[in-house]
Coordinates of C-alpha atoms in Angstrom, one line a residue:
Chain A
M195 CA -68.8 -4.8 -87.2
T196 CA -72.2 -5.3 -85.3
S197 CA -73.9 -2.7 -83.3
T198 CA -76.4 -2.8 -80.4
S199 CA -79.3 -2.3 -82.8
D200 CA -78.3 -5.5 -84.6
F201 CA -79.5 -7.5 -81.6
A202 CA -82.6 -5.5 -81.1
R203 CA -84.7 -8.6 -81.9
L204 CA -82.4 -11.2 -80.1
S205 CA -83.8 -13.0 -77.1
I206 CA -82.2 -15.8 -75.0
N207 CA -84.3 -18.6 -73.8
S208 CA -83.3 -19.4 -70.2
A209 CA -82.9 -23.2 -71.4
T210 CA -79.6 -22.2 -73.3
T211 CA -78.0 -21.2 -70.0
K212 CA -79.6 -24.0 -68.0
K213 CA -77.3 -23.7 -65.0
W214 CA -78.0 -20.0 -64.5
T215 CA -80.7 -18.9 -62.1
L216 CA -83.1 -16.2 -63.6
A217 CA -81.4 -13.4 -62.0
Q218 CA -78.2 -14.6 -63.7
V219 CA -79.6 -14.8 -67.1
V220 CA -81.0 -11.4 -66.7
D221 CA -77.7 -10.0 -65.8
G222 CA -76.0 -11.9 -68.5
C223 CA -78.4 -10.5 -71.0
V224 CA -78.0 -6.9 -69.8
N225 CA -74.2 -7.2 -69.9
A226 CA -74.3 -8.8 -73.3
G227 CA -76.7 -6.1 -74.7
I228 CA -79.4 -8.6 -75.3
P229 CA -82.6 -6.9 -75.0
A230 CA -85.1 -9.9 -74.4
I231 CA -85.5 -13.3 -72.6
G232 CA -87.7 -16.2 -72.7
P233 CA -87.9 -17.8 -69.4
W234 CA -89.0 -21.2 -68.5
R235 CA -91.4 -21.6 -65.8
D236 CA -89.1 -23.4 -63.5
R237 CA -86.7 -20.6 -63.5
V238 CA -89.5 -18.3 -62.7
E239 CA -90.8 -20.3 -59.9
E240 CA -87.5 -20.5 -58.3
A241 CA -87.2 -16.8 -58.2
G242 CA -90.9 -16.3 -57.2
L243 CA -93.3 -15.0 -59.9
D244 CA -93.6 -11.3 -58.6
K245 CA -89.9 -11.1 -58.0
A246 CA -89.1 -12.5 -61.4
A247 CA -91.3 -10.0 -63.2
R248 CA -89.7 -7.2 -61.2
L249 CA -86.2 -8.4 -61.8
I250 CA -86.9 -8.6 -65.6
K251 CA -88.7 -5.2 -65.8
D252 CA -86.1 -3.4 -63.6
A253 CA -83.5 -4.7 -65.8
G254 CA -85.3 -3.1 -68.9
L255 CA -85.6 -6.6 -70.7
R256 CA -88.6 -7.8 -72.6
V257 CA -90.0 -11.1 -72.3
S258 CA -90.4 -12.8 -75.6
S259 CA -92.4 -15.7 -74.4
L260 CA -93.1 -18.0 -71.6
C261 CA -92.0 -21.7 -71.8
R262 CA -94.1 -23.6 -71.3
G263 CA -97.6 -24.9 -70.9
G264 CA -99.3 -27.8 -72.7
F265 CA -99.2 -31.7 -72.0
L266 CA -102.8 -31.8 -72.9
T267 CA -103.3 -35.6 -73.7
A268 CA -104.4 -37.0 -70.5
P269 CA -107.1 -39.4 -71.1
D270 CA -108.8 -39.3 -67.8
A271 CA -110.9 -36.4 -66.2
E272 CA -108.4 -36.0 -63.3
G273 CA -105.4 -35.8 -65.6
Q274 CA -107.4 -33.3 -67.8
A275 CA -108.3 -31.1 -64.9
A276 CA -104.9 -31.0 -63.7
A277 CA -103.7 -30.1 -67.1
L278 CA -106.2 -27.3 -67.6
A279 CA -105.3 -25.8 -64.0
D280 CA -101.5 -26.0 -64.8
N281 CA -102.1 -24.2 -68.2
R282 CA -104.5 -21.6 -66.6
A283 CA -101.7 -21.1 -64.0
A284 CA -99.2 -20.6 -67.0
I285 CA -101.5 -18.1 -68.5
L286 CA -101.5 -15.9 -65.4
E287 CA -97.8 -16.2 -65.1
A288 CA -97.5 -15.0 -68.8
V289 CA -99.7 -12.1 -67.7
A290 CA -97.4 -11.2 -64.8
L291 CA -94.3 -11.4 -66.7
D292 CA -95.9 -9.1 -69.4
T293 CA -95.6 -11.4 -72.3
R294 CA -98.4 -12.3 -74.6
E295 CA -96.8 -15.6 -75.8
L296 CA -97.2 -18.8 -74.0
F297 CA -95.7 -21.9 -75.6
L298 CA -97.5 -25.2 -75.5
V299 CA -95.7 -28.5 -75.9
V300 CA -99.0 -30.4 -76.5
G301 CA -97.9 -33.8 -75.1
G302 CA -97.6 -37.2 -76.5
L303 CA -99.3 -40.6 -76.2
A304 CA -100.9 -41.6 -72.8
P305 CA -99.0 -44.5 -71.1
G306 CA -99.6 -47.6 -73.1
E307 CA -101.8 -45.6 -75.6
K308 CA -101.1 -46.2 -79.4
D309 CA -103.9 -44.2 -80.9
V310 CA -102.3 -41.0 -82.1
V311 CA -105.7 -39.8 -83.8
A312 CA -107.4 -40.1 -80.5
A313 CA -104.6 -38.4 -78.6
R314 CA -104.6 -35.3 -81.0
R315 CA -108.3 -35.1 -80.8
R316 CA -107.8 -34.6 -77.0
V317 CA -105.2 -31.9 -77.8
A318 CA -107.8 -30.0 -79.8
D319 CA -110.4 -30.5 -77.1
R320 CA -108.3 -29.2 -74.3
L321 CA -107.2 -26.3 -76.7
A322 CA -110.7 -25.3 -77.0
D323 CA -111.2 -25.6 -73.2
L324 CA -108.2 -23.2 -72.7
V325 CA -108.9 -20.5 -75.3
P326 CA -111.5 -18.4 -73.4
F327 CA -109.4 -18.0 -70.5
A328 CA -106.3 -17.2 -72.6
E329 CA -108.4 -14.7 -74.6
E330 CA -109.8 -13.1 -71.4
N331 CA -106.1 -12.6 -70.2
G332 CA -104.8 -11.3 -73.5
V333 CA -102.5 -14.3 -73.8
R334 CA -101.6 -16.3 -77.1
L335 CA -101.4 -20.0 -76.9
V336 CA -98.4 -20.9 -79.1
L337 CA -98.6 -24.3 -80.6
E338 CA -95.0 -25.7 -81.0
P339 CA -94.6 -28.4 -83.7
L340 CA -91.9 -30.6 -82.4
H341 CA -89.5 -32.8 -84.4
P342 CA -91.3 -36.3 -85.1
M343 CA -88.7 -37.8 -82.9
Y344 CA -90.6 -36.4 -80.0
A345 CA -94.0 -37.4 -81.3
A346 CA -94.7 -40.3 -78.9
D347 CA -93.5 -38.7 -75.6
R348 CA -93.7 -35.0 -76.1
A349 CA -95.7 -33.5 -78.8
L350 CA -98.0 -35.1 -81.2
I351 CA -98.0 -32.0 -83.3
S352 CA -95.1 -32.7 -85.7
T353 CA -95.5 -30.1 -88.5
L354 CA -96.3 -26.5 -88.8
G355 CA -99.3 -27.3 -91.2
Q356 CA -100.8 -29.5 -88.5
A357 CA -100.2 -26.9 -86.0
L358 CA -102.0 -24.2 -88.3
D359 CA -104.9 -26.7 -88.8
L360 CA -105.2 -27.0 -85.1
A361 CA -105.1 -23.4 -84.7
A362 CA -107.6 -22.6 -87.6
P363 CA -110.8 -22.6 -85.4
F364 CA -109.5 -19.9 -83.1
D365 CA -108.7 -16.2 -83.4
A366 CA -105.0 -15.6 -84.5
S367 CA -104.6 -13.3 -81.6
T368 CA -105.3 -16.3 -79.2
V369 CA -103.8 -19.0 -80.8
G370 CA -100.5 -19.0 -82.7
V371 CA -97.8 -21.1 -83.8
A372 CA -93.8 -21.3 -83.3
V373 CA -91.3 -21.8 -86.0
D374 CA -88.4 -23.5 -84.3
T375 CA -85.7 -24.4 -86.7
F376 CA -84.6 -27.4 -84.8
H377 CA -87.9 -29.0 -85.2
V378 CA -89.0 -28.1 -88.6
W379 CA -86.0 -27.7 -90.8
W380 CA -86.6 -31.1 -92.5
D381 CA -90.4 -30.5 -93.4
P382 CA -90.9 -30.8 -97.1
E383 CA -93.9 -28.3 -96.7
L384 CA -92.0 -25.8 -94.6
K385 CA -91.9 -22.9 -97.2
A386 CA -95.6 -23.2 -97.9
Q387 CA -96.5 -23.4 -94.3
I388 CA -94.4 -20.6 -93.2
A389 CA -96.1 -18.5 -95.9
R390 CA -99.4 -19.7 -94.7
A391 CA -98.6 -18.9 -91.0
G392 CA -97.7 -15.5 -92.2
R393 CA -100.9 -14.9 -94.1
E394 CA -103.0 -16.2 -91.3
D395 CA -101.0 -13.8 -88.8
R396 CA -100.1 -16.6 -86.5
I397 CA -96.4 -16.6 -86.2
A398 CA -95.9 -16.0 -82.5
S399 CA -92.2 -16.9 -82.4
Y400 CA -89.2 -17.6 -84.3
Q401 CA -86.6 -19.7 -82.4
V402 CA -83.4 -20.5 -83.8
C403 CA -80.6 -23.1 -83.1
D404 CA -79.1 -25.8 -85.0
F405 CA -79.8 -29.6 -85.5
N406 CA -76.4 -31.3 -84.8
M407 CA -75.4 -34.6 -86.4
P408 CA -75.0 -37.2 -85.4
I409 CA -78.1 -37.2 -83.2
A410 CA -77.0 -37.3 -79.6
A411 CA -77.5 -40.4 -77.5
D412 CA -80.1 -38.4 -75.5
P413 CA -82.1 -37.1 -78.7
L414 CA -83.3 -34.1 -76.6
L415 CA -79.7 -32.7 -76.4
S416 CA -78.8 -32.7 -80.1
R417 CA -79.2 -29.0 -80.6
G418 CA -76.3 -26.7 -81.3
Y419 CA -75.2 -23.1 -81.8
M420 CA -76.3 -21.9 -85.2
G421 CA -74.0 -22.8 -87.7
D422 CA -72.9 -26.2 -86.0
G423 CA -75.5 -28.4 -87.7
V424 CA -77.6 -28.9 -90.8
V425 CA -80.1 -26.0 -90.7
D426 CA -80.2 -23.6 -93.4
F427 CA -80.7 -20.3 -91.5
A428 CA -80.6 -18.1 -94.7
T429 CA -83.4 -20.0 -96.4
I430 CA -85.7 -20.6 -93.5
G431 CA -85.0 -17.0 -92.1
T432 CA -85.9 -15.7 -95.3
W433 CA -89.1 -17.5 -95.6
V434 CA -89.9 -16.2 -92.0
R435 CA -89.1 -12.6 -93.0
D436 CA -91.1 -13.0 -96.2
A437 CA -94.0 -14.0 -94.1
G438 CA -94.0 -10.9 -92.3
Y439 CA -92.7 -11.8 -89.0
T440 CA -91.0 -8.9 -87.2
G441 CA -91.0 -10.3 -83.5
D442 CA -88.2 -11.5 -81.3
I443 CA -85.9 -14.2 -82.4
E444 CA -85.3 -16.5 -79.5
V445 CA -82.2 -18.8 -79.1
E446 CA -83.2 -21.9 -77.3
I447 CA -80.3 -24.6 -77.2
F448 CA -80.4 -27.8 -75.1
S449 CA -76.9 -29.2 -75.3
Q450 CA -74.8 -30.7 -72.5
E451 CA -71.6 -29.2 -73.8
I452 CA -73.1 -25.7 -73.9
W453 CA -74.7 -26.1 -70.6
D454 CA -71.1 -27.0 -69.3
T455 CA -69.7 -23.7 -70.7
D456 CA -69.6 -20.5 -69.0
G457 CA -72.9 -18.6 -69.5
N458 CA -71.2 -15.4 -70.5
T459 CA -69.3 -17.3 -73.3
V460 CA -72.4 -18.9 -74.3
L461 CA -74.1 -15.4 -74.9
S462 CA -71.1 -14.1 -76.8
T463 CA -71.0 -17.1 -79.1
V464 CA -74.7 -16.8 -79.6
K465 CA -74.4 -13.1 -80.6
D466 CA -71.5 -14.0 -82.9
R467 CA -73.5 -16.8 -84.6
Y468 CA -76.7 -14.7 -84.7
A469 CA -75.0 -11.7 -86.4
E470 CA -73.4 -14.0 -89.0
L471 CA -76.1 -16.4 -89.9
V472 CA -79.5 -15.0 -88.6
L473 CA -79.4 -11.2 -88.9
P474 CA -78.6 -11.0 -92.5
Y475 CA -81.9 -12.5 -93.3
A476 CA -84.1 -11.1 -90.5
Chain B
M96 CA -104.7 -71.2 -83.8
T97 CA -102.7 -70.0 -86.7
S98 CA -102.3 -72.2 -90.0
T99 CA -99.8 -72.0 -92.8
S100 CA -102.0 -69.9 -95.0
D101 CA -102.1 -67.2 -92.2
F102 CA -98.5 -66.5 -93.2
A103 CA -98.9 -66.5 -97.0
R104 CA -98.0 -62.6 -97.2
L105 CA -95.4 -62.7 -94.5
S106 CA -91.8 -61.9 -95.6
I107 CA -88.6 -61.5 -93.7
N108 CA -86.2 -58.8 -94.6
S109 CA -82.7 -60.1 -94.1
A110 CA -81.8 -57.2 -91.8
T111 CA -83.9 -58.7 -89.2
T112 CA -81.7 -61.6 -88.9
K113 CA -78.5 -59.6 -89.5
K114 CA -76.0 -62.3 -88.4
W115 CA -77.4 -65.0 -90.9
T116 CA -76.0 -65.4 -94.3
L117 CA -78.4 -65.4 -97.0
A118 CA -78.5 -69.3 -96.9
Q119 CA -79.3 -69.3 -93.3
V120 CA -82.2 -66.8 -93.9
V121 CA -83.5 -69.0 -96.6
D122 CA -83.3 -72.2 -94.4
G123 CA -84.8 -70.3 -91.4
C124 CA -87.9 -69.0 -93.5
V125 CA -88.4 -72.6 -94.9
N126 CA -88.4 -74.1 -91.5
A127 CA -90.6 -71.5 -90.2
G128 CA -93.1 -71.7 -93.1
I129 CA -92.5 -68.1 -94.2
P130 CA -92.8 -68.0 -97.9
A131 CA -91.0 -64.8 -98.8
I132 CA -87.6 -62.9 -98.2
G133 CA -86.5 -59.4 -98.7
P134 CA -82.7 -59.7 -99.0
W135 CA -80.3 -56.9 -98.6
R136 CA -77.8 -56.5 -101.4
D137 CA -74.8 -57.2 -99.1
R138 CA -76.2 -60.6 -98.2
V139 CA -76.8 -61.4 -102.0
E140 CA -73.2 -60.3 -102.9
E141 CA -71.6 -62.6 -100.2
A142 CA -73.5 -65.4 -101.6
G143 CA -72.8 -64.3 -105.4
L144 CA -75.9 -63.1 -107.3
D145 CA -76.5 -66.3 -109.5
K146 CA -76.1 -68.5 -106.4
A147 CA -78.3 -66.3 -104.3
A148 CA -81.2 -66.4 -107.0
R149 CA -81.0 -70.2 -107.3
L150 CA -80.8 -70.6 -103.4
I151 CA -84.1 -68.6 -103.0
K152 CA -85.8 -70.1 -106.1
D153 CA -84.9 -73.7 -105.1
A154 CA -86.2 -73.2 -101.7
G155 CA -89.6 -72.2 -103.1
L156 CA -89.3 -68.8 -101.7
R157 CA -90.5 -65.5 -103.1
V158 CA -88.5 -62.3 -103.2
S159 CA -90.9 -59.5 -102.0
S160 CA -88.2 -56.7 -102.5
L161 CA -84.6 -55.9 -102.9
C162 CA -82.9 -53.6 -100.4
R163 CA -81.6 -51.2 -101.5
G164 CA -80.5 -48.6 -104.2
G165 CA -80.6 -44.9 -103.7
F166 CA -78.1 -42.3 -102.3
L167 CA -78.9 -40.1 -105.3
T168 CA -78.0 -36.7 -103.7
A169 CA -74.1 -36.4 -104.8
P170 CA -73.6 -32.9 -105.9
D171 CA -70.8 -33.6 -108.4
A172 CA -70.8 -35.4 -111.9
E173 CA -68.5 -38.2 -110.5
G174 CA -70.6 -39.0 -107.6
Q175 CA -73.7 -38.8 -109.7
A176 CA -72.3 -41.2 -112.3
A177 CA -71.4 -43.6 -109.6
A178 CA -74.8 -43.4 -107.9
L179 CA -76.6 -44.1 -111.3
A180 CA -74.0 -47.1 -112.0
D181 CA -74.8 -48.6 -108.6
N182 CA -78.6 -48.1 -109.0
R183 CA -78.5 -49.7 -112.4
A184 CA -76.6 -52.7 -111.0
A185 CA -79.3 -52.9 -108.3
I186 CA -82.0 -52.9 -111.0
L187 CA -80.3 -55.9 -112.6
E188 CA -79.9 -57.6 -109.4
A189 CA -83.6 -57.3 -108.8
V190 CA -84.3 -58.9 -112.2
A191 CA -81.9 -61.8 -111.4
L192 CA -83.5 -62.4 -108.0
D193 CA -87.1 -62.1 -109.7
T194 CA -88.6 -59.3 -107.7
R195 CA -90.0 -56.2 -109.2
E196 CA -89.6 -54.1 -106.0
L197 CA -86.3 -52.2 -105.6
F198 CA -86.2 -50.1 -102.5
L199 CA -84.4 -46.6 -102.7
V200 CA -83.3 -44.8 -99.7
V201 CA -82.7 -41.6 -101.4
G202 CA -79.9 -40.0 -99.4
G203 CA -79.2 -37.0 -97.2
L204 CA -77.4 -33.8 -97.6
A205 CA -74.0 -33.8 -99.3
P206 CA -71.1 -33.1 -96.8
G207 CA -71.4 -29.7 -95.5
E208 CA -74.5 -28.9 -97.6
K209 CA -77.6 -27.4 -95.9
D210 CA -79.8 -26.6 -98.8
V211 CA -82.5 -29.4 -98.5
V212 CA -84.4 -28.0 -101.5
A213 CA -81.5 -28.3 -103.8
A214 CA -80.8 -31.8 -102.4
R215 CA -84.1 -33.0 -103.1
R216 CA -84.1 -31.5 -106.6
R217 CA -81.2 -33.7 -107.3
V218 CA -83.1 -36.8 -106.0
A219 CA -85.8 -35.9 -108.6
D220 CA -83.3 -35.5 -111.3
R221 CA -81.6 -38.9 -110.6
L222 CA -84.8 -40.5 -110.3
A223 CA -85.7 -39.3 -113.8
D224 CA -82.4 -40.5 -115.0
L225 CA -83.0 -43.9 -113.7
V226 CA -86.6 -44.5 -114.8
P227 CA -86.0 -45.6 -118.3
F228 CA -83.6 -48.3 -117.3
A229 CA -86.0 -49.5 -114.5
E230 CA -88.7 -49.5 -117.1
E231 CA -86.8 -51.5 -119.7
N232 CA -86.1 -54.0 -116.9
G233 CA -89.5 -54.3 -115.5
V234 CA -88.4 -53.1 -112.1
R235 CA -90.2 -50.7 -109.8
L236 CA -88.3 -48.0 -108.0
V237 CA -89.8 -47.9 -104.5
L238 CA -89.3 -44.6 -102.8
E239 CA -89.1 -45.0 -99.0
P240 CA -90.0 -42.1 -96.9
L241 CA -87.7 -42.4 -93.8
H242 CA -88.4 -40.9 -90.4
P243 CA -87.2 -37.3 -90.3
M244 CA -84.6 -38.1 -87.7
Y245 CA -82.9 -39.7 -90.6
A246 CA -83.4 -36.6 -93.1
A247 CA -79.8 -35.1 -92.8
D248 CA -77.9 -38.3 -93.5
R249 CA -80.0 -40.9 -95.2
A250 CA -83.2 -39.9 -96.8
L251 CA -84.6 -36.3 -97.6
I252 CA -87.9 -38.0 -98.3
S253 CA -89.6 -37.9 -94.9
T254 CA -93.3 -38.2 -95.7
L255 CA -95.5 -40.6 -97.8
G256 CA -97.1 -37.5 -99.4
Q257 CA -93.7 -36.2 -100.5
A258 CA -92.8 -39.7 -101.9
L259 CA -96.0 -39.6 -103.9
D260 CA -95.4 -36.0 -105.2
L261 CA -91.9 -37.2 -106.3
A262 CA -93.4 -40.3 -107.9
A263 CA -96.1 -38.5 -109.7
P264 CA -94.5 -37.8 -113.0
F265 CA -93.8 -41.5 -113.6
D266 CA -95.8 -44.5 -114.3
A267 CA -97.1 -46.4 -111.2
S268 CA -95.6 -49.5 -112.5
T269 CA -92.1 -48.0 -112.5
V270 CA -92.2 -45.8 -109.3
G271 CA -93.9 -46.7 -106.3
V272 CA -93.6 -46.0 -102.6
A273 CA -93.2 -48.0 -99.4
V274 CA -95.2 -47.8 -96.2
D275 CA -92.9 -48.6 -93.3
T276 CA -94.7 -48.2 -90.0
F277 CA -91.6 -47.4 -88.2
H278 CA -91.0 -44.2 -90.4
V279 CA -94.4 -42.9 -90.8
W280 CA -96.4 -43.7 -87.8
W281 CA -96.3 -40.1 -86.5
D282 CA -97.3 -38.3 -89.8
P283 CA -100.6 -36.4 -89.4
E284 CA -101.3 -36.9 -93.1
L285 CA -100.7 -40.6 -93.0
K286 CA -104.3 -41.8 -93.4
A287 CA -105.0 -39.5 -96.3
Q288 CA -101.7 -40.4 -98.0
I289 CA -102.2 -44.1 -97.7
A290 CA -105.4 -43.7 -99.3
R291 CA -103.9 -41.7 -102.2
A292 CA -101.1 -44.1 -102.5
G293 CA -103.8 -46.8 -103.0
R294 CA -105.6 -44.7 -105.5
E295 CA -102.5 -43.9 -107.4
D296 CA -101.6 -47.7 -107.3
R297 CA -98.2 -47.0 -105.8
I298 CA -98.0 -49.0 -102.8
A299 CA -95.1 -51.3 -103.5
S300 CA -94.4 -52.6 -100.0
Y301 CA -95.9 -52.6 -96.5
Q302 CA -93.1 -53.0 -94.1
V303 CA -93.8 -53.6 -90.5
C304 CA -92.0 -53.3 -87.2
D305 CA -92.4 -51.0 -84.0
F306 CA -91.0 -47.7 -83.0
N307 CA -89.5 -48.5 -79.7
M308 CA -89.3 -45.8 -76.8
P309 CA -87.0 -44.3 -75.5
I310 CA -85.1 -43.8 -78.8
A311 CA -81.9 -45.9 -78.9
A312 CA -78.7 -44.1 -78.4
D313 CA -77.9 -45.1 -81.9
P314 CA -81.1 -43.9 -83.4
L315 CA -81.0 -46.6 -86.4
L316 CA -81.5 -49.2 -83.9
S317 CA -84.7 -48.2 -82.2
R318 CA -86.8 -50.6 -83.8
G319 CA -88.7 -53.5 -82.1
Y320 CA -90.7 -56.6 -82.7
M321 CA -94.4 -55.4 -83.4
G322 CA -96.1 -54.7 -80.0
D323 CA -93.1 -53.6 -78.3
G324 CA -93.5 -49.9 -79.1
V325 CA -95.8 -47.1 -80.0
V326 CA -97.1 -48.1 -83.5
D327 CA -100.7 -48.7 -83.9
F328 CA -100.9 -51.7 -86.1
A329 CA -104.5 -52.2 -86.2
T330 CA -105.0 -48.5 -87.5
I331 CA -102.4 -48.4 -90.0
G332 CA -102.9 -51.9 -91.2
T333 CA -106.5 -51.0 -91.8
W334 CA -105.6 -48.0 -93.8
V335 CA -103.3 -50.0 -95.8
R336 CA -105.7 -52.7 -96.5
D337 CA -108.5 -50.2 -97.4
A338 CA -106.0 -48.7 -99.8
G339 CA -106.2 -52.0 -101.6
Y340 CA -102.8 -53.4 -100.9
T341 CA -102.8 -57.2 -101.2
G342 CA -98.9 -57.8 -101.5
D343 CA -96.3 -59.0 -99.2
I344 CA -95.9 -57.7 -95.7
E345 CA -92.2 -57.4 -94.9
V346 CA -90.7 -57.4 -91.3
E347 CA -87.5 -55.4 -91.1
I348 CA -86.2 -54.8 -87.6
F349 CA -82.8 -53.2 -86.9
S350 CA -82.2 -53.9 -83.2
Q351 CA -79.2 -55.0 -81.3
E352 CA -81.1 -57.0 -78.9
I353 CA -82.9 -59.0 -81.9
W354 CA -79.6 -59.3 -83.7
D355 CA -78.1 -60.9 -80.5
T356 CA -81.0 -63.4 -80.4
D357 CA -80.9 -66.8 -82.2
G358 CA -82.4 -66.3 -85.6
N359 CA -85.1 -69.1 -85.5
T360 CA -86.2 -67.6 -82.2
V361 CA -86.5 -64.1 -84.0
L362 CA -88.6 -65.7 -86.7
S363 CA -90.8 -67.5 -84.2
T364 CA -91.6 -64.4 -82.3
V365 CA -92.1 -62.4 -85.6
K366 CA -94.6 -65.0 -86.5
D367 CA -96.5 -64.7 -83.2
R368 CA -96.5 -60.8 -83.3
Y369 CA -97.6 -61.1 -86.8
A370 CA -100.4 -63.3 -86.2
E371 CA -101.7 -61.3 -83.2
L372 CA -101.0 -57.7 -84.5
V373 CA -100.9 -57.5 -88.3
L374 CA -102.8 -60.4 -89.6
P375 CA -106.2 -59.4 -88.3
Y376 CA -106.1 -56.3 -90.3
A377 CA -104.5 -57.4 -93.3

């Protein structure tokens, strides 16, 4: 039997219940006894920032993170200025929503570009541009390594080790990293790099969902409920726990099938799977 | 203008002209002035091993590699014995075809398995089992890191560094690694690991093809002609050259569109793209 306290660290990322408005996600979490949410900015914008913040606060929920800033690889001055402006806005939204953790999906190659080394250098440069503003506002920029199948168009950070290298020049309270099981389960360095992330005090988020096989025709939608794919939650969860992480555990699933399922049913399944596969190692 | 000598290192992997029999690939290469081929075992088997060897030799072609052995992750004694038998057969086929380089695609998780650490340990164990027989026969086992999108079902070796670590206990003349641009272009450690592979004298093959975006609905078929995707052939080619590799450069493209194109047209396009994008850095 599970109890309310078992779900004390569980958070629902709003992308998991994509068809729900923010108000619906909030209601769903309250009804399900889930104490935290990780909203995407589009859902916050629809609700209006102040109203969104009030809605979440009045419901007694925690905001585990805000998704997402990033897309920092523009090669031209105009694109770079726009990216910085958007990320500064995201930092202020994180403040308004009372979360310290702002996810960054750093971006891929510019159109026609092939030079990953140069594109990654631009990520490092823009990160350096953003850090002072994040620090002033008490927000942590969370570098998320994405699975290498998204390297070209979404994130040229593909491993946790690379994210930690990129974070290294900055204080751990201002630049952190995310461990998302979907993105990193395959990494032969994962154990060592999770331990390193713990030592360096940079684990800002632990996100769980499964990597379903075969890969979906739209590779963005190949995620599944914990237990439906190939991820070893016992092993990765133990590594994250042993690294000292005690924060929220956020469930973020992009899946057409799950999006087509009633949101309350989704939350119920998430809780079951969390209790079975994640909680014992948390 | 290109000359015959420009293509002295070019090899066509038989998967690129999938609809051709081995005899047709051989004829196509001879007619196109391409001096080497990398056959797959199914094409060799169709032709018959002795006949295949004679066909290639009589045409004056080199065999750059044989594709492929591997699939070493069976958890049960029977599966392991079958895998070892199949790989020993592949070693003898390589000998008969007069190539030293036998590609290994090491295999993914067993059905229902989630423990990548244990599955990788089985790869290392089976590799150790195979090495003496490979050594006796003068064949090099070529560990091929595959893109992490194939980690679950095809190869739990995902990076060049990991392949080199796995190769480390064995002599470089018996266990080597492949650098396939499609699989490794995204790796943040690529420059350092190619240099290391050169220092350790383990680069057994340089395979070129592009990584096309968006990823095809069947992710196995997302390859393209050099120049059609995101791979930076100038940079990777320079790293491979600077690592001291002077062997064959094999073109292996899985693509429904290319398979549906006349084979001679495919070879002509391959030559053009090779001359433009690969040769200047070789």
